[in-house]
Amino acid sequence: MVKYSEDYLALGQNLDPEDYVFTEYTVKTDEDMKNVAAAIAAEQSTGTWTAVSGLDKEIFSRYAGKVTKIDGNKITVAYPADDFSIDIGGVPQILSVIAGNLFGLSEAQGIRLEDVFFPKSILEQFKGPKFGTAGLREILDRPEKPLVGTIVKPKIGLSPKQTADYVYQAGLGGLTNGKDDETLSDQKFCPFEERVSAVAEAIDRVRSETGHRMIFAVNISTRSDRILELADRAQELGATELMIDILTTGFTAVQTVAEDPSIKLPLHIHRTMHGALTRNREHGISTTVISKLARMCGGDALHIGAFGAGKMNGDPTETLLNQKACTEDNVPYKAIMPVCSGGVYPGVVKKIVDIGGNDVQIQAGGGVAGHPDGILGGARAMSQAVDAAYAGISLPEYAKTHGELKTALDKWGYVE
Ligand code: CAP
Ligand code: MG
């Protein structure tokens, strides 16, 4: 085992939060926790497995990471703000420091980055979202109620016309949001440009026929040197929202699109593949960290989980922490819309609202497309469930006078 210098330990020291990036890790190790903590601080700042001649007192005192707290298997490491790039490094360099080599250190069987707190000097390098929750509510003319949406299902295989028909039915059913699924892009069966145009026409038709406003997030996840061009083309074709899979496409792709002044559409941020990093509570990166970075990079709406009511692994506490990362006002960015999705259906809507409040976007794929009365019935059922939750009426009570909701509760049940 490598013995790391105890000079990396600054336990109990009160450091100025404006001069450091503070990170919290959970560590699983059979070895001396102080040494493992020192190993993380060293590897992620000025050290390596053996002493090196060039690391003089000046460099160490300016740039060494400091272990400020060890509490059981929880440690806090403070990295000097000067360890981070002024401009060009961005999220890639930030992650290389706070979530880099450390995960492979042999001194630990598991290390999980639980949270991160940035000084103003770093936060101000990012512009954050253009629209945020307030902007989305203004676009949809929906000042208070939860947004309610759907993911087009089946997730692949539909033609542009079939996709548009789905969206039209969903809009007639009162849904405010729709989106491509994360695996849909520009496949032969549904070319991107044809889909975007057809969906735009469907949304315009809903509005002209009923006055109801709806937006639809088209998936522009692609290689970084083409994503702006794709965002611009989608905008030209009448897209009303853009979706980016932040982990497969990259945090910087989100930032590129969000910060480009020519792109005037909200960004829906999907987090597919996050489970590879976030699911193991003993190793990886928390969804809290991913949520904070997604907001910094400019996402306007972000998947946060479903407060334990959905199909995905994740408990209410984790979803609440993600919601806090979307809305907390201790950062210089607009609050962004937390999106509750994944195995959602009308019967769980009230639980989601009771825990998460009204400032959420609740969306269902199977929970709309699997309704016995088709997309229109499923959309109406979800809209009715949201109306009931917003009014504080139990779902079974509301279902007495709303047939589509009753059908959904009869098929899938409900959670009080
Ligand atoms: C939901 C979904 C979303 C998940 C992602 C899916 O469909 O479209 O991608 O919500 O999970 O493909 O599973 P269903 P998360 O409504 O049919 O489940 O939101 O936790 O990132
Ligand atoms: Mg999906």
GROMACS .gro file of C-alpha atoms in nm, residues 35-36 46 72 105 126 151 186 199 206 211 215-216 222 262 271 280 290 302 310-312 318 326 357 367 378 382:
model
   28
   35ASN     CA    1  -0.439   0.751   0.392
   36VAL     CA    2  -0.710   0.684   0.135
   46THR     CA    3  -0.038   1.779  -0.693
   72GLY     CA    4  -1.680   0.750   0.898
  105LEU     CA    5  -0.713   0.406  -0.684
  126PHE     CA    6  -2.117   2.929  -1.703
  151ILE     CA    7  -4.250   1.017  -2.476
  186ASP     CA    8  -3.223   1.008  -3.782
  199VAL     CA    9  -4.441   1.724  -3.554
  206VAL     CA   10  -5.353   2.146  -3.206
  211GLY     CA   11  -5.581   2.707  -2.860
  215ILE     CA   12  -4.390   2.181  -2.716
  216PHE     CA   13  -4.200   1.878  -2.838
  222THR     CA   14  -2.501   1.389  -3.214
  262SER     CA   15  -2.888   3.193  -3.245
  271ARG     CA   16  -2.961   1.143  -1.883
  280ASN     CA   17  -2.401   0.178  -0.733
  290ILE     CA   18  -2.486   1.534  -1.282
  302LEU     CA   19  -3.378   1.780  -1.660
  310GLY     CA   20  -4.138   0.485  -1.149
  311LYS     CA   21  -3.960   0.191  -1.306
  312MET     CA   22  -3.607   0.320  -1.263
  318GLU     CA   23  -3.236   1.100  -0.441
  326CYS     CA   24  -3.245   2.214  -1.032
  357GLY     CA   25  -4.498   1.993  -0.566
  367GLY     CA   26  -4.837   0.536  -1.926
  378GLY     CA   27  -5.388   0.813  -2.235
  382MET     CA   28  -5.256   1.193  -1.759
   0.00000   0.00000   0.00000
